[in-house]
Amino acid sequence: GDKAFAQFLSDEIKEEKKIQKHKSLPKVSGGWELEVHGTEAKLVRKIAGERITVTFNINNSIPPSAEEETQEEQKPGEQEPELTSTPNFVVEVIKDDTKQTLVLDCHYPEDEIGEEGEEESDIFTIREVSFQPTGESDWKDTNYTLNTDSLDWALYDHLMDFLADRGVDNTFADELIELSTALEHQEYIKFLEDLKSFVKCQ
């Protein structure tokens, strides 16, 4: 059984490498620096007196609905539809002269993806906003968190503009999907390779 499994994995790895679009990770325009730690990626950008970081994790970032439909409808020999990774991402704005970090929790609404024609709509939304003490890794549940569901739309628009002024806009969000998808695929191939070595290991 293990031999067949290892053979299957070898073929799968070959196939996946064939369809891999990016041999190296795509860049995000606007002077963002990328750090990757396993499945977590961090983009950092410094502008006058501020540091902006965007963090996301590729785990569970591929919407589940895409998987189920393809199995039945796929005709033999057809290319599988491309899976797209749309992770939640957290934007932190750190001002040099304050001890607080403004944290904006953003996500891609499931129904918005791939709907062309509506140029006006943003492809990502802000879900929550809070202040956290700068430099502390553990966020406190005792800090007030603003949920945007019931927010005054004018305030919400200002928050979106605030992000856009710092380079987090639709273009950025598009490029983040591209980066995340490439990273997810790269990690998937690495996982298959690790699994193959593991299965072969006597």
PDB file of N, CA and C in Angstrom, residues 93-172:
ATOM      1  N   VAL A  93      -1.254  49.311  12.229  1.00  0.00           N
ATOM      2  CA  VAL A  93      -0.627  50.607  11.966  1.00  0.00           C
ATOM      3  C   VAL A  93       0.022  51.066  13.266  1.00  0.00           C
ATOM      4  N   ILE A  94       1.340  51.205  13.213  1.00  0.00           N
ATOM      5  CA  ILE A  94       2.093  51.577  14.404  1.00  0.00           C
ATOM      6  C   ILE A  94       2.690  52.957  14.173  1.00  0.00           C
ATOM      7  N   LYS A  95       2.287  53.901  14.993  1.00  0.00           N
ATOM      8  CA  LYS A  95       2.869  55.244  14.881  1.00  0.00           C
ATOM      9  C   LYS A  95       4.075  55.306  15.811  1.00  0.00           C
ATOM     10  N   ASP A  96       5.150  55.953  15.324  1.00  0.00           N
ATOM     11  CA  ASP A  96       6.389  55.971  16.096  1.00  0.00           C
ATOM     12  C   ASP A  96       6.229  56.561  17.480  1.00  0.00           C
ATOM     13  N   ASP A  97       5.351  57.555  17.606  1.00  0.00           N
ATOM     14  CA  ASP A  97       5.328  58.270  18.885  1.00  0.00           C
ATOM     15  C   ASP A  97       4.190  57.864  19.817  1.00  0.00           C
ATOM     16  N   THR A  98       3.532  56.754  19.545  1.00  0.00           N
ATOM     17  CA  THR A  98       2.510  56.317  20.509  1.00  0.00           C
ATOM     18  C   THR A  98       2.825  54.897  20.941  1.00  0.00           C
ATOM     19  N   LYS A  99       2.248  54.519  22.054  1.00  0.00           N
ATOM     20  CA  LYS A  99       2.470  53.174  22.580  1.00  0.00           C
ATOM     21  C   LYS A  99       1.370  52.222  22.083  1.00  0.00           C
ATOM     22  N   GLN A 100       0.508  52.757  21.216  1.00  0.00           N
ATOM     23  CA  GLN A 100      -0.610  51.932  20.769  1.00  0.00           C
ATOM     24  C   GLN A 100      -0.504  51.580  19.296  1.00  0.00           C
ATOM     25  N   THR A 101      -1.064  50.449  18.967  1.00  0.00           N
ATOM     26  CA  THR A 101      -1.125  50.004  17.588  1.00  0.00           C
ATOM     27  C   THR A 101      -2.596  49.926  17.202  1.00  0.00           C
ATOM     28  N   LEU A 102      -2.942  50.481  16.051  1.00  0.00           N
ATOM     29  CA  LEU A 102      -4.311  50.335  15.562  1.00  0.00           C
ATOM     30  C   LEU A 102      -4.362  49.049  14.748  1.00  0.00           C
ATOM     31  N   VAL A 103      -5.270  48.168  15.120  1.00  0.00           N
ATOM     32  CA  VAL A 103      -5.353  46.856  14.485  1.00  0.00           C
ATOM     33  C   VAL A 103      -6.676  46.744  13.732  1.00  0.00           C
ATOM     34  N   LEU A 104      -6.591  46.446  12.446  1.00  0.00           N
ATOM     35  CA  LEU A 104      -7.803  46.294  11.636  1.00  0.00           C
ATOM     36  C   LEU A 104      -7.842  44.873  11.081  1.00  0.00           C
ATOM     37  N   ASP A 105      -8.897  44.194  11.425  1.00  0.00           N
ATOM     38  CA  ASP A 105      -9.052  42.810  11.012  1.00  0.00           C
ATOM     39  C   ASP A 105      -9.889  42.781   9.726  1.00  0.00           C
ATOM     40  N   CYS A 106      -9.278  42.347   8.629  1.00  0.00           N
ATOM     41  CA  CYS A 106      -9.958  42.420   7.319  1.00  0.00           C
ATOM     42  C   CYS A 106     -10.206  41.027   6.764  1.00  0.00           C
ATOM     43  N   HIS A 107     -11.223  40.933   5.925  1.00  0.00           N
ATOM     44  CA  HIS A 107     -11.416  39.654   5.236  1.00  0.00           C
ATOM     45  C   HIS A 107     -12.071  39.874   3.879  1.00  0.00           C
ATOM     46  N   TYR A 108     -12.016  38.819   3.073  1.00  0.00           N
ATOM     47  CA  TYR A 108     -12.639  38.842   1.747  1.00  0.00           C
ATOM     48  C   TYR A 108     -14.018  38.221   1.880  1.00  0.00           C
ATOM     49  N   PRO A 109     -15.069  38.987   1.601  1.00  0.00           N
ATOM     50  CA  PRO A 109     -16.416  38.388   1.687  1.00  0.00           C
ATOM     51  C   PRO A 109     -16.554  37.323   0.609  1.00  0.00           C
ATOM     52  N   GLU A 110     -17.144  36.188   0.956  1.00  0.00           N
ATOM     53  CA  GLU A 110     -17.173  35.058   0.027  1.00  0.00           C
ATOM     54  C   GLU A 110     -17.919  35.356  -1.265  1.00  0.00           C
ATOM     55  N   ASP A 111     -19.013  36.102  -1.164  1.00  0.00           N
ATOM     56  CA  ASP A 111     -19.812  36.309  -2.375  1.00  0.00           C
ATOM     57  C   ASP A 111     -19.229  37.373  -3.305  1.00  0.00           C
ATOM     58  N   GLU A 112     -18.257  38.145  -2.815  1.00  0.00           N
ATOM     59  CA  GLU A 112     -17.742  39.244  -3.642  1.00  0.00           C
ATOM     60  C   GLU A 112     -16.732  38.762  -4.672  1.00  0.00           C
ATOM     61  N   ILE A 113     -16.055  37.679  -4.352  1.00  0.00           N
ATOM     62  CA  ILE A 113     -14.934  37.269  -5.185  1.00  0.00           C
ATOM     63  C   ILE A 113     -15.421  36.918  -6.593  1.00  0.00           C
ATOM     64  N   GLY A 114     -14.720  37.448  -7.567  1.00  0.00           N
ATOM     65  CA  GLY A 114     -14.998  37.081  -8.950  1.00  0.00           C
ATOM     66  C   GLY A 114     -16.239  37.714  -9.540  1.00  0.00           C
ATOM     67  N   GLU A 115     -16.859  38.637  -8.838  1.00  0.00           N
ATOM     68  CA  GLU A 115     -18.010  39.301  -9.449  1.00  0.00           C
ATOM     69  C   GLU A 115     -17.528  40.548 -10.164  1.00  0.00           C
ATOM     70  N   GLU A 116     -17.473  40.447 -11.467  1.00  0.00           N
ATOM     71  CA  GLU A 116     -16.984  41.575 -12.263  1.00  0.00           C
ATOM     72  C   GLU A 116     -18.093  42.601 -12.419  1.00  0.00           C
ATOM     73  N   GLY A 117     -17.718  43.737 -12.918  1.00  0.00           N
ATOM     74  CA  GLY A 117     -18.758  44.710 -13.268  1.00  0.00           C
ATOM     75  C   GLY A 117     -19.027  45.714 -12.173  1.00  0.00           C
ATOM     76  N   GLU A 118     -18.868  45.299 -10.933  1.00  0.00           N
ATOM     77  CA  GLU A 118     -19.117  46.262  -9.868  1.00  0.00           C
ATOM     78  C   GLU A 118     -17.798  46.902  -9.472  1.00  0.00           C
ATOM     79  N   GLU A 119     -17.425  47.902 -10.208  1.00  0.00           N
ATOM     80  CA  GLU A 119     -16.130  48.538  -9.968  1.00  0.00           C
ATOM     81  C   GLU A 119     -16.090  49.237  -8.620  1.00  0.00           C
ATOM     82  N   GLU A 120     -17.244  49.688  -8.182  1.00  0.00           N
ATOM     83  CA  GLU A 120     -17.289  50.501  -6.971  1.00  0.00           C
ATOM     84  C   GLU A 120     -16.948  49.708  -5.715  1.00  0.00           C
ATOM     85  N   SER A 121     -17.363  48.443  -5.711  1.00  0.00           N
ATOM     86  CA  SER A 121     -17.290  47.735  -4.431  1.00  0.00           C
ATOM     87  C   SER A 121     -15.858  47.342  -4.088  1.00  0.00           C
ATOM     88  N   ASP A 122     -15.579  47.356  -2.809  1.00  0.00           N
ATOM     89  CA  ASP A 122     -14.260  46.945  -2.343  1.00  0.00           C
ATOM     90  C   ASP A 122     -14.209  45.436  -2.291  1.00  0.00           C
ATOM     91  N   ILE A 123     -13.031  44.891  -2.612  1.00  0.00           N
ATOM     92  CA  ILE A 123     -12.971  43.429  -2.609  1.00  0.00           C
ATOM     93  C   ILE A 123     -12.685  42.867  -1.222  1.00  0.00           C
ATOM     94  N   PHE A 124     -12.383  43.756  -0.280  1.00  0.00           N
ATOM     95  CA  PHE A 124     -12.222  43.264   1.085  1.00  0.00           C
ATOM     96  C   PHE A 124     -13.008  44.163   2.030  1.00  0.00           C
ATOM     97  N   THR A 125     -13.288  43.656   3.212  1.00  0.00           N
ATOM     98  CA  THR A 125     -14.015  44.465   4.183  1.00  0.00           C
ATOM     99  C   THR A 125     -13.255  44.461   5.512  1.00  0.00           C
ATOM    100  N   ILE A 126     -13.499  45.496   6.302  1.00  0.00           N
ATOM    101  CA  ILE A 126     -12.917  45.554   7.640  1.00  0.00           C
ATOM    102  C   ILE A 126     -13.944  44.945   8.577  1.00  0.00           C
ATOM    103  N   ARG A 127     -13.512  43.965   9.357  1.00  0.00           N
ATOM    104  CA  ARG A 127     -14.457  43.312  10.262  1.00  0.00           C
ATOM    105  C   ARG A 127     -14.414  43.887  11.665  1.00  0.00           C
ATOM    106  N   GLU A 128     -13.183  44.092  12.151  1.00  0.00           N
ATOM    107  CA  GLU A 128     -13.041  44.595  13.511  1.00  0.00           C
ATOM    108  C   GLU A 128     -11.879  45.571  13.592  1.00  0.00           C
ATOM    109  N   VAL A 129     -11.995  46.497  14.527  1.00  0.00           N
ATOM    110  CA  VAL A 129     -10.925  47.471  14.745  1.00  0.00           C
ATOM    111  C   VAL A 129     -10.682  47.572  16.241  1.00  0.00           C
ATOM    112  N   SER A 130      -9.415  47.564  16.627  1.00  0.00           N
ATOM    113  CA  SER A 130      -9.124  47.745  18.046  1.00  0.00           C
ATOM    114  C   SER A 130      -7.752  48.380  18.218  1.00  0.00           C
ATOM    115  N   PHE A 131      -7.485  48.843  19.423  1.00  0.00           N
ATOM    116  CA  PHE A 131      -6.142  49.303  19.780  1.00  0.00           C
ATOM    117  C   PHE A 131      -5.489  48.212  20.602  1.00  0.00           C
ATOM    118  N   GLN A 132      -4.211  47.965  20.320  1.00  0.00           N
ATOM    119  CA  GLN A 132      -3.461  47.012  21.122  1.00  0.00           C
ATOM    120  C   GLN A 132      -2.155  47.668  21.540  1.00  0.00           C
ATOM    121  N   PRO A 133      -1.633  47.281  22.710  1.00  0.00           N
ATOM    122  CA  PRO A 133      -0.357  47.862  23.128  1.00  0.00           C
ATOM    123  C   PRO A 133       0.738  47.448  22.146  1.00  0.00           C
ATOM    124  N   THR A 134       1.523  48.398  21.685  1.00  0.00           N
ATOM    125  CA  THR A 134       2.570  48.117  20.709  1.00  0.00           C
ATOM    126  C   THR A 134       3.599  47.149  21.291  1.00  0.00           C
ATOM    127  N   GLY A 135       3.983  46.179  20.463  1.00  0.00           N
ATOM    128  CA  GLY A 135       5.067  45.276  20.868  1.00  0.00           C
ATOM    129  C   GLY A 135       4.634  44.096  21.704  1.00  0.00           C
ATOM    130  N   GLU A 136       3.354  43.997  22.028  1.00  0.00           N
ATOM    131  CA  GLU A 136       2.918  42.827  22.785  1.00  0.00           C
ATOM    132  C   GLU A 136       2.309  41.814  21.840  1.00  0.00           C
ATOM    133  N   SER A 137       2.779  40.580  21.945  1.00  0.00           N
ATOM    134  CA  SER A 137       2.304  39.580  20.996  1.00  0.00           C
ATOM    135  C   SER A 137       0.894  39.109  21.351  1.00  0.00           C
ATOM    136  N   ASP A 138       0.586  39.086  22.620  1.00  0.00           N
ATOM    137  CA  ASP A 138      -0.750  38.627  23.004  1.00  0.00           C
ATOM    138  C   ASP A 138      -1.701  39.797  23.138  1.00  0.00           C
ATOM    139  N   TRP A 139      -2.751  39.747  22.328  1.00  0.00           N
ATOM    140  CA  TRP A 139      -3.728  40.826  22.401  1.00  0.00           C
ATOM    141  C   TRP A 139      -4.667  40.583  23.563  1.00  0.00           C
ATOM    142  N   LYS A 140      -5.091  41.695  24.128  1.00  0.00           N
ATOM    143  CA  LYS A 140      -5.934  41.574  25.318  1.00  0.00           C
ATOM    144  C   LYS A 140      -7.414  41.593  24.937  1.00  0.00           C
ATOM    145  N   ASP A 141      -8.139  40.655  25.497  1.00  0.00           N
ATOM    146  CA  ASP A 141      -9.584  40.621  25.269  1.00  0.00           C
ATOM    147  C   ASP A 141     -10.272  41.764  26.004  1.00  0.00           C
ATOM    148  N   THR A 142      -9.530  42.381  26.908  1.00  0.00           N
ATOM    149  CA  THR A 142     -10.132  43.460  27.688  1.00  0.00           C
ATOM    150  C   THR A 142     -10.118  44.780  26.923  1.00  0.00           C
ATOM    151  N   ASN A 143      -9.398  44.820  25.800  1.00  0.00           N
ATOM    152  CA  ASN A 143      -9.396  46.049  25.006  1.00  0.00           C
ATOM    153  C   ASN A 143     -10.662  46.112  24.157  1.00  0.00           C
ATOM    154  N   TYR A 144     -11.223  47.292  24.074  1.00  0.00           N
ATOM    155  CA  TYR A 144     -12.461  47.461  23.313  1.00  0.00           C
ATOM    156  C   TYR A 144     -12.229  47.116  21.839  1.00  0.00           C
ATOM    157  N   THR A 145     -13.098  46.290  21.302  1.00  0.00           N
ATOM    158  CA  THR A 145     -13.018  45.936  19.885  1.00  0.00           C
ATOM    159  C   THR A 145     -14.275  46.423  19.190  1.00  0.00           C
ATOM    160  N   LEU A 146     -14.071  47.217  18.161  1.00  0.00           N
ATOM    161  CA  LEU A 146     -15.190  47.778  17.417  1.00  0.00           C
ATOM    162  C   LEU A 146     -15.565  46.821  16.295  1.00  0.00           C
ATOM    163  N   ASN A 147     -16.787  46.336  16.338  1.00  0.00           N
ATOM    164  CA  ASN A 147     -17.249  45.461  15.277  1.00  0.00           C
ATOM    165  C   ASN A 147     -17.926  46.328  14.218  1.00  0.00           C
ATOM    166  N   THR A 148     -17.572  46.137  12.953  1.00  0.00           N
ATOM    167  CA  THR A 148     -18.066  47.066  11.924  1.00  0.00           C
ATOM    168  C   THR A 148     -19.489  46.761  11.451  1.00  0.00           C
ATOM    169  N   ASP A 149     -20.079  45.665  11.922  1.00  0.00           N
ATOM    170  CA  ASP A 149     -21.433  45.318  11.459  1.00  0.00           C
ATOM    171  C   ASP A 149     -22.439  46.435  11.686  1.00  0.00           C
ATOM    172  N   SER A 150     -22.311  47.083  12.832  1.00  0.00           N
ATOM    173  CA  SER A 150     -23.315  48.097  13.165  1.00  0.00           C
ATOM    174  C   SER A 150     -22.723  49.501  13.114  1.00  0.00           C
ATOM    175  N   LEU A 151     -21.713  49.655  12.283  1.00  0.00           N
ATOM    176  CA  LEU A 151     -20.972  50.921  12.275  1.00  0.00           C
ATOM    177  C   LEU A 151     -21.596  51.955  11.344  1.00  0.00           C
ATOM    178  N   ASP A 152     -21.510  53.195  11.737  1.00  0.00           N
ATOM    179  CA  ASP A 152     -21.901  54.323  10.897  1.00  0.00           C
ATOM    180  C   ASP A 152     -21.097  54.240   9.586  1.00  0.00           C
ATOM    181  N   TRP A 153     -21.773  54.258   8.456  1.00  0.00           N
ATOM    182  CA  TRP A 153     -21.070  54.047   7.177  1.00  0.00           C
ATOM    183  C   TRP A 153     -20.018  55.104   6.899  1.00  0.00           C
ATOM    184  N   ALA A 154     -20.247  56.332   7.379  1.00  0.00           N
ATOM    185  CA  ALA A 154     -19.266  57.399   7.133  1.00  0.00           C
ATOM    186  C   ALA A 154     -17.954  57.089   7.856  1.00  0.00           C
ATOM    187  N   LEU A 155     -18.080  56.584   9.073  1.00  0.00           N
ATOM    188  CA  LEU A 155     -16.887  56.204   9.834  1.00  0.00           C
ATOM    189  C   LEU A 155     -16.177  55.038   9.137  1.00  0.00           C
ATOM    190  N   TYR A 156     -16.968  54.090   8.662  1.00  0.00           N
ATOM    191  CA  TYR A 156     -16.394  52.935   7.951  1.00  0.00           C
ATOM    192  C   TYR A 156     -15.631  53.393   6.699  1.00  0.00           C
ATOM    193  N   ASP A 157     -16.230  54.316   5.947  1.00  0.00           N
ATOM    194  CA  ASP A 157     -15.568  54.852   4.751  1.00  0.00           C
ATOM    195  C   ASP A 157     -14.248  55.516   5.093  1.00  0.00           C
ATOM    196  N   HIS A 158     -14.244  56.259   6.195  1.00  0.00           N
ATOM    197  CA  HIS A 158     -13.002  56.910   6.621  1.00  0.00           C
ATOM    198  C   HIS A 158     -11.931  55.881   6.979  1.00  0.00           C
ATOM    199  N   LEU A 159     -12.366  54.796   7.608  1.00  0.00           N
ATOM    200  CA  LEU A 159     -11.404  53.739   7.951  1.00  0.00           C
ATOM    201  C   LEU A 159     -10.820  53.104   6.677  1.00  0.00           C
ATOM    202  N   MET A 160     -11.691  52.890   5.679  1.00  0.00           N
ATOM    203  CA  MET A 160     -11.211  52.327   4.408  1.00  0.00           C
ATOM    204  C   MET A 160     -10.239  53.301   3.719  1.00  0.00           C
ATOM    205  N   ASP A 161     -10.556  54.595   3.769  1.00  0.00           N
ATOM    206  CA  ASP A 161      -9.668  55.612   3.182  1.00  0.00           C
ATOM    207  C   ASP A 161      -8.338  55.657   3.936  1.00  0.00           C
ATOM    208  N   PHE A 162      -8.431  55.528   5.250  1.00  0.00           N
ATOM    209  CA  PHE A 162      -7.249  55.519   6.110  1.00  0.00           C
ATOM    210  C   PHE A 162      -6.316  54.383   5.667  1.00  0.00           C
ATOM    211  N   LEU A 163      -6.898  53.218   5.391  1.00  0.00           N
ATOM    212  CA  LEU A 163      -6.096  52.087   4.914  1.00  0.00           C
ATOM    213  C   LEU A 163      -5.542  52.355   3.515  1.00  0.00           C
ATOM    214  N   ALA A 164      -6.398  52.875   2.634  1.00  0.00           N
ATOM    215  CA  ALA A 164      -5.977  53.133   1.251  1.00  0.00           C
ATOM    216  C   ALA A 164      -4.802  54.112   1.210  1.00  0.00           C
ATOM    217  N   ASP A 165      -4.845  55.123   2.082  1.00  0.00           N
ATOM    218  CA  ASP A 165      -3.745  56.094   2.147  1.00  0.00           C
ATOM    219  C   ASP A 165      -2.440  55.424   2.545  1.00  0.00           C
ATOM    220  N   ARG A 166      -2.541  54.277   3.189  1.00  0.00           N
ATOM    221  CA  ARG A 166      -1.347  53.562   3.628  1.00  0.00           C
ATOM    222  C   ARG A 166      -1.019  52.400   2.706  1.00  0.00           C
ATOM    223  N   GLY A 167      -1.656  52.385   1.536  1.00  0.00           N
ATOM    224  CA  GLY A 167      -1.315  51.371   0.538  1.00  0.00           C
ATOM    225  C   GLY A 167      -2.132  50.101   0.618  1.00  0.00           C
ATOM    226  N   VAL A 168      -3.111  50.064   1.530  1.00  0.00           N
ATOM    227  CA  VAL A 168      -3.958  48.868   1.599  1.00  0.00           C
ATOM    228  C   VAL A 168      -5.277  49.192   0.906  1.00  0.00           C
ATOM    229  N   ASP A 169      -5.309  48.898  -0.403  1.00  0.00           N
ATOM    230  CA  ASP A 169      -6.503  49.205  -1.201  1.00  0.00           C
ATOM    231  C   ASP A 169      -6.850  47.974  -2.046  1.00  0.00           C
ATOM    232  N   ASN A 170      -7.736  48.139  -3.004  1.00  0.00           N
ATOM    233  CA  ASN A 170      -8.139  46.994  -3.830  1.00  0.00           C
ATOM    234  C   ASN A 170      -6.982  46.366  -4.597  1.00  0.00           C
ATOM    235  N   THR A 171      -6.086  47.213  -5.114  1.00  0.00           N
ATOM    236  CA  THR A 171      -4.929  46.690  -5.854  1.00  0.00           C
ATOM    237  C   THR A 171      -4.091  45.821  -4.934  1.00  0.00           C
ATOM    238  N   PHE A 172      -3.857  46.341  -3.732  1.00  0.00           N
ATOM    239  CA  PHE A 172      -3.091  45.586  -2.742  1.00  0.00           C
ATOM    240  C   PHE A 172      -3.804  44.265  -2.435  1.00  0.00           C
TER     241      PHE A 172
END
